[in-house]
Tab-separated table of C-alpha atoms and ligand atoms in Angstrom:
chain	number	residue	atom	x	y	z
A	4	MET	CA	0.189	0.030	0.019
A	5	PRO	CA	1.301	3.372	-0.875
A	6	GLU	CA	2.613	5.451	2.315
A	7	ILE	CA	1.679	8.887	3.343
A	8	HIS	CA	4.610	10.787	4.775
A	9	VAL	CA	4.052	14.119	6.796
A	10	VAL	CA	6.801	16.676	5.631
A	11	ARG	CA	7.101	19.660	7.696
A	12	LYS	CA	9.983	22.230	7.770
A	13	ASP	CA	11.761	20.184	10.569
A	14	ASN	CA	12.055	16.913	8.192
A	15	ARG	CA	11.794	18.528	4.751
A	16	HIS	CA	15.605	18.046	4.118
A	17	LEU	CA	14.736	14.201	3.986
A	18	TYR	CA	12.352	14.986	1.209
A	19	GLU	CA	14.214	17.438	-0.970
A	20	PRO	CA	14.436	14.678	-3.971
A	21	TYR	CA	10.431	14.813	-3.914
A	22	PHE	CA	9.878	18.588	-4.209
A	23	ASP	CA	10.910	19.189	-7.672
A	24	PRO	CA	8.516	16.226	-8.762
A	25	TYR	CA	6.132	17.669	-6.580
A	26	PHE	CA	6.086	21.261	-7.987
A	27	ARG	CA	6.111	19.748	-11.376
A	28	TRP	CA	3.211	17.782	-10.861
A	29	ARG	CA	1.215	20.667	-9.700
A	30	HIS	CA	2.108	22.421	-12.771
A	31	GLU	CA	1.214	19.570	-14.847
A	32	ILE	CA	-2.185	19.152	-13.186
A	33	TYR	CA	-3.270	22.519	-12.372
A	34	VAL	CA	-1.736	24.648	-15.188
A	35	LYS	CA	-1.664	22.082	-18.059
A	36	GLN	CA	-4.765	20.024	-17.492
A	37	ARG	CA	-7.053	22.186	-15.334
A	38	LYS	CA	-5.782	25.229	-17.271
A	39	TRP	CA	-5.479	27.395	-13.998
A	40	MET	CA	-3.519	29.764	-16.054
A	41	ALA	CA	-2.982	32.129	-13.046
A	42	LEU	CA	-0.651	29.720	-11.558
A	43	ASP	CA	1.485	29.325	-14.515
A	44	ARG	CA	5.248	29.801	-14.293
A	45	PRO	CA	7.991	29.668	-16.963
A	46	ASP	CA	9.819	26.849	-15.098
A	47	GLY	CA	7.291	24.265	-15.132
A	48	ARG	CA	6.631	24.233	-11.452
A	49	GLU	CA	3.714	25.664	-9.716
A	50	ILE	CA	4.687	27.138	-6.623
A	51	ASP	CA	3.117	29.779	-4.811
A	52	GLN	CA	3.520	32.535	-1.798
A	53	PHE	CA	1.828	29.950	0.428
A	54	ASP	CA	4.766	27.257	-0.006
A	55	THR	CA	6.679	28.808	2.840
A	56	GLU	CA	8.519	26.870	5.447
A	57	ASP	CA	5.265	26.888	7.671
A	58	ALA	CA	3.425	24.645	4.982
A	59	VAL	CA	2.891	21.103	6.017
A	60	TYR	CA	2.813	18.433	3.055
A	61	LEU	CA	1.478	15.056	2.896
A	62	PHE	CA	3.250	13.036	0.323
A	63	CYS	CA	1.826	10.030	-0.977
A	64	ILE	CA	4.789	7.835	-1.903
A	65	ASP	CA	4.490	4.199	-3.763
A	66	ASN	CA	7.824	2.545	-4.518
A	67	GLY	CA	9.752	5.826	-4.227
A	68	GLN	CA	7.533	7.757	-6.475
A	69	LEU	CA	5.185	10.299	-5.484
A	70	ILE	CA	1.600	9.731	-6.656
A	71	GLY	CA	-0.361	12.072	-4.632
A	72	ALA	CA	-0.228	15.063	-2.196
A	73	MET	CA	-2.050	17.609	0.020
A	74	ARG	CA	-0.864	20.859	1.544
A	75	ALA	CA	-1.907	22.368	4.816
A	76	LEU	CA	-1.224	25.896	5.788
A	77	PRO	CA	-1.701	27.486	9.374
A	78	THR	CA	-4.459	30.029	9.394
A	79	LEU	CA	-2.891	32.181	11.566
A	80	LEU	CA	-0.445	32.893	8.681
A	81	PRO	CA	-1.807	34.216	5.152
A	82	THR	CA	-3.785	31.609	3.322
A	83	LEU	CA	-5.863	31.220	0.070
A	84	MET	CA	-8.776	32.122	1.979
A	85	SER	CA	-7.497	34.994	3.734
A	86	ASP	CA	-5.416	36.581	0.845
A	87	ILE	CA	-6.820	35.479	-2.342
A	88	PHE	CA	-10.565	34.833	-1.853
A	89	PRO	CA	-11.620	36.665	1.289
A	90	TYR	CA	-15.026	37.436	-0.183
A	91	LEU	CA	-15.916	33.700	-0.203
A	92	ASN	CA	-16.149	33.732	3.931
A	93	ILE	CA	-18.900	36.158	4.832
A	94	ARG	CA	-17.598	36.122	8.462
A	95	GLY	CA	-14.294	37.219	7.636
A	96	PRO	CA	-11.134	35.160	7.468
A	97	ILE	CA	-10.565	32.270	10.145
A	98	ARG	CA	-7.245	32.771	12.127
A	99	ARG	CA	-6.987	29.974	14.882
A	100	SER	CA	-3.885	27.896	15.792
A	101	ASP	CA	-6.314	24.934	15.820
A	102	VAL	CA	-7.195	25.225	12.252
A	103	TYR	CA	-5.191	24.691	8.973
A	104	GLU	CA	-6.283	25.547	5.389
A	105	LEU	CA	-6.129	22.612	3.004
A	106	SER	CA	-5.137	23.199	-0.668
A	107	ARG	CA	-3.580	21.392	-3.730
A	108	ILE	CA	-5.063	17.887	-3.173
A	109	PHE	CA	-4.213	15.861	-6.070
A	110	VAL	CA	-3.604	12.171	-7.275
A	111	ILE	CA	-1.379	11.610	-10.501
A	112	PRO	CA	-3.611	10.758	-13.337
A	113	GLU	CA	-2.346	7.114	-13.522
A	114	ARG	CA	-3.547	6.320	-9.962
A	115	ARG	CA	-7.026	8.070	-9.908
A	116	GLY	CA	-10.030	6.169	-9.602
A	117	GLU	CA	-8.410	2.853	-8.332
A	118	HIS	CA	-10.389	0.082	-6.863
A	119	ALA	CA	-7.944	-2.745	-6.199
A	120	GLY	CA	-7.372	-0.995	-2.755
A	121	PRO	CA	-7.839	2.118	-0.776
A	122	ARG	CA	-8.347	4.953	-3.357
A	123	VAL	CA	-5.439	7.161	-2.971
A	124	GLU	CA	-7.620	10.237	-2.572
A	125	MET	CA	-9.346	8.476	0.187
A	126	LEU	CA	-5.890	7.569	1.812
A	127	LEU	CA	-5.175	11.403	1.730
A	128	LEU	CA	-8.395	12.535	3.251
A	129	THR	CA	-8.068	9.893	5.943
A	130	ALA	CA	-4.390	10.782	6.862
A	131	ILE	CA	-4.966	14.372	6.878
A	132	MET	CA	-7.581	13.743	9.756
A	133	GLU	CA	-5.023	11.603	11.312
A	134	TYR	CA	-2.370	14.346	10.931
A	135	GLY	CA	-4.979	16.867	12.576
A	136	ILE	CA	-5.830	14.756	15.625
A	137	SER	CA	-2.144	14.006	16.200
A	138	VAL	CA	-1.276	17.773	16.217
A	139	GLY	CA	-4.451	19.049	18.085
A	140	LEU	CA	-6.348	20.654	15.111
A	141	THR	CA	-10.101	20.762	15.443
A	142	GLY	CA	-10.833	21.828	11.725
A	143	PHE	CA	-9.731	22.603	8.329
A	144	THR	CA	-10.758	25.566	6.215
A	145	ILE	CA	-10.783	24.902	2.296
A	146	VAL	CA	-11.605	26.944	-0.569
A	147	LEU	CA	-13.128	24.306	-3.115
A	148	GLU	CA	-15.104	23.662	-6.188
A	149	SER	CA	-18.508	22.663	-5.173
A	150	TRP	CA	-18.220	19.243	-6.580
A	151	TRP	CA	-16.156	18.239	-3.722
A	152	LEU	CA	-19.405	18.527	-1.710
A	153	PRO	CA	-21.122	15.499	-2.356
A	154	ARG	CA	-17.682	13.538	-2.238
A	155	PHE	CA	-17.205	14.816	1.124
A	156	GLU	CA	-20.486	13.863	2.255
A	157	ARG	CA	-20.121	10.396	0.718
A	158	CYS	CA	-17.107	9.778	2.904
A	159	GLY	CA	-18.118	11.321	6.133
A	160	TRP	CA	-16.253	14.489	5.873
A	161	LYS	CA	-18.563	17.140	7.692
A	162	ALA	CA	-18.144	20.507	5.618
A	163	HIS	CA	-19.796	23.661	6.861
A	164	PRO	CA	-20.248	26.300	4.031
A	165	LEU	CA	-18.709	29.601	5.084
A	166	GLY	CA	-20.367	31.533	2.643
A	167	LEU	CA	-22.489	31.000	-0.744
A	168	PRO	CA	-20.635	29.740	-4.011
A	169	GLN	CA	-19.327	32.148	-6.365
A	170	MET	CA	-18.613	31.529	-10.132
A	171	ILE	CA	-14.550	31.993	-10.310
A	172	ASP	CA	-13.181	31.605	-13.762
A	173	GLY	CA	-16.285	29.105	-14.731
A	174	MET	CA	-16.137	27.202	-11.656
A	175	SER	CA	-18.455	27.157	-8.647
A	176	VAL	CA	-16.249	27.679	-5.653
A	177	LEU	CA	-16.853	28.118	-1.870
A	178	ALA	CA	-15.316	28.267	1.518
A	179	VAL	CA	-15.735	25.617	4.086
A	180	LEU	CA	-14.735	24.762	7.525
A	181	VAL	CA	-14.468	20.888	7.793
A	182	ASP	CA	-14.627	19.354	11.268
A	183	CYS	CA	-11.458	17.250	12.413
A	184	ASP	CA	-12.297	14.934	14.884
A	185	ASP	CA	-12.166	11.335	16.048
A	186	THR	CA	-15.184	10.034	14.969
A	187	THR	CA	-14.567	11.223	11.078
A	188	TRP	CA	-11.175	9.689	11.258
A	189	LYS	CA	-12.458	6.435	12.873
A	190	SER	CA	-15.175	6.303	9.989
A	191	LEU	CA	-12.839	6.696	7.196
A	192	CYS	CA	-10.372	4.125	8.765
A	193	SER	CA	-13.318	1.694	8.777
A	194	GLN	CA	-14.626	2.523	5.134
A	195	ILE	CA	-10.975	1.879	3.625
A	196	GLY	CA	-10.041	-1.109	6.048
A	197	LEU	CA	-7.404	0.485	7.990
A	198	THR	CA	-6.998	-0.968	11.390
A	199	ARG	CA	-3.689	1.284	12.371
A	200	PRO	CA	-2.652	4.723	11.850
A	201	THR	CA	-1.421	5.490	8.327
A	202	LEU	CA	0.893	8.343	8.463
A	203	THR	CA	4.849	8.185	8.534
A	204	TRP	CA	6.531	10.840	10.636
A	205	ARG	CA	10.099	10.144	9.527
A	206	GLY	CA	12.570	12.634	11.405
A	207	LEU	CA	9.707	14.070	13.502
A	208	ALA	CA	10.521	12.085	16.609
A	209	GLY	CA	10.536	15.435	18.530
A	210	LEU	CA	7.134	16.630	17.531
A	211	ASN	CA	4.821	16.299	20.410
A	212	ARG	CA	1.795	14.036	19.298
A	213	LEU	CA	-1.465	13.339	20.864
A	214	ALA	CA	-2.932	10.162	21.207
A	215	LEU	CA	-5.004	8.561	18.500
A	216	PRO	CA	-8.326	6.839	19.279
A	217	ASP	CA	-8.205	2.951	18.845
A	218	ILE	CA	-9.192	1.826	15.431
A	219	SER	CA	-8.431	-1.835	15.890
A	220	LEU	CA	-11.286	-3.874	14.538
A	221	PRO	CA	-13.808	-4.903	16.803
A	222	PRO	CA	-14.120	-8.738	17.259
A	223	PRO	CA	-16.574	-10.560	14.826
A	224	ALA	CA	-19.831	-10.417	16.104
A	225	PHE	CA	-21.693	-13.887	16.783
A	226	ALA	CA	-24.653	-14.557	14.471
A	227	GLN	CA	-27.774	-14.129	16.520
A	228	PRO	CA	-29.872	-17.197	16.718
A	229	ALA	CA	-33.237	-16.513	14.581
A	230	GLN	CA	-36.113	-15.234	16.677
B	25	COA	N1	-14.833	18.556	-11.821
B	25	COA	C1	-15.889	17.748	-11.682
B	25	COA	N2	-15.805	16.584	-10.655
B	25	COA	C2	-14.371	16.187	-10.580
B	25	COA	C3	-13.602	16.584	-11.208
B	25	COA	C4	-13.473	17.829	-11.733
B	25	COA	N3	-12.468	18.881	-12.240
B	25	COA	N4	-12.192	15.898	-10.877
B	25	COA	C5	-12.606	14.806	-10.146
B	25	COA	N5	-14.237	14.899	-10.054
B	25	COA	C6	-15.070	14.084	-9.435
B	25	COA	C7	-15.987	13.549	-10.448
B	25	COA	O1	-17.115	13.080	-9.928
B	25	COA	C8	-15.298	12.027	-10.940
B	25	COA	O2	-16.159	11.110	-11.154
B	25	COA	P1	-16.510	10.554	-12.780
B	25	COA	O3	-15.218	9.286	-12.888
B	25	COA	O4	-17.795	10.581	-12.952
B	25	COA	O5	-15.900	11.836	-13.609
B	25	COA	C9	-14.719	11.590	-9.786
B	25	COA	O6	-14.337	12.768	-8.821
B	25	COA	C10	-13.575	10.587	-9.667
B	25	COA	O7	-12.470	11.344	-9.830
B	25	COA	P2	-11.210	10.540	-10.422
B	25	COA	O8	-10.097	11.667	-10.962
B	25	COA	O9	-11.486	9.546	-11.334
B	25	COA	O10	-10.324	9.747	-9.237
B	25	COA	P3	-10.125	10.127	-7.784
B	25	COA	O11	-11.316	9.916	-6.999
B	25	COA	O12	-9.057	8.801	-7.332
B	25	COA	O13	-9.270	11.440	-7.423
B	25	COA	C11	-9.075	13.777	-7.454
B	25	COA	C12	-10.071	12.627	-7.357
B	25	COA	C13	-9.647	15.183	-7.356
B	25	COA	C14	-7.889	13.671	-6.462
B	25	COA	C15	-8.307	13.723	-8.889
B	25	COA	O14	-9.418	14.022	-9.791
B	25	COA	C16	-7.262	15.111	-8.973
B	25	COA	O15	-6.159	14.565	-8.570
B	25	COA	N6	-7.741	16.227	-9.871
B	25	COA	C17	-6.814	17.113	-10.245
B	25	COA	C18	-6.510	17.991	-9.153
B	25	COA	C19	-7.603	18.710	-8.766
B	25	COA	O16	-8.376	19.111	-9.257
B	25	COA	N7	-7.651	18.626	-7.162
B	25	COA	C20	-8.734	19.473	-6.650
B	25	COA	C21	-8.537	20.920	-6.688
B	25	COA	S1	-7.178	21.338	-5.439
């Protein structure tokens, strides 16, 4: 199964070889395929002002190859929602130490829609909940296209709209706050058949982490005699 690695400023040096492919994949997917031309850069890497040392990345790695990723930004610092799309949040930007903003979730094209094991996208959605619980987060803000909402609903992510959807460059986009809690994580783990935490914290032994709830499978229920 692919591994999901936590990459932060403290262990980024261990993942340097992955950053060039990572930014190139972002360019390939967001600029070339999705045509988000505002993100175009002549060097073929999609890097923005939020890729600072405070960004946290989840890298999904399979056999040494980066096959998916997600970015989390502290909302106490500038985010997409606070600096680019403030009008999507009618109550004003959320700036809280226990809330991070998620962005740039992607799976490389040849690993999308897989059915042989947990979908890489589901692994990422599960892994970011595990990350949040481990470091004491209670929520994630996201600026997203509205087609995500039924997907979140299906997998059990609880997304609360922060404003009305707006049309931006032909896309229906809105801001949401998603709960980060034990129940959601446990439900995701059970949906994709995980019986233990999935994150790899290489080089992060010094990071204080909170205990995760038990997700080991319950013992099989004995069949009840027919009444
Ligand atoms: N617009 C509308 N719906 C979309 C979509 C888009 N741009 N991209 C994915 N979907 C939805 C569709 O419902 C699709 O169903 P379909 O098969 O009937 O078209 C479903 O997602 C499955 O998507 P798929 O790409 O086959 O596989 P996946 O579930 O493994 O991966 C993503 C989903 C979003 C991770 C993957 O499509 C991806 O990496 N996309 C590019 C990056 C991106 O746009 N990220 C979101 C913004 S940060």
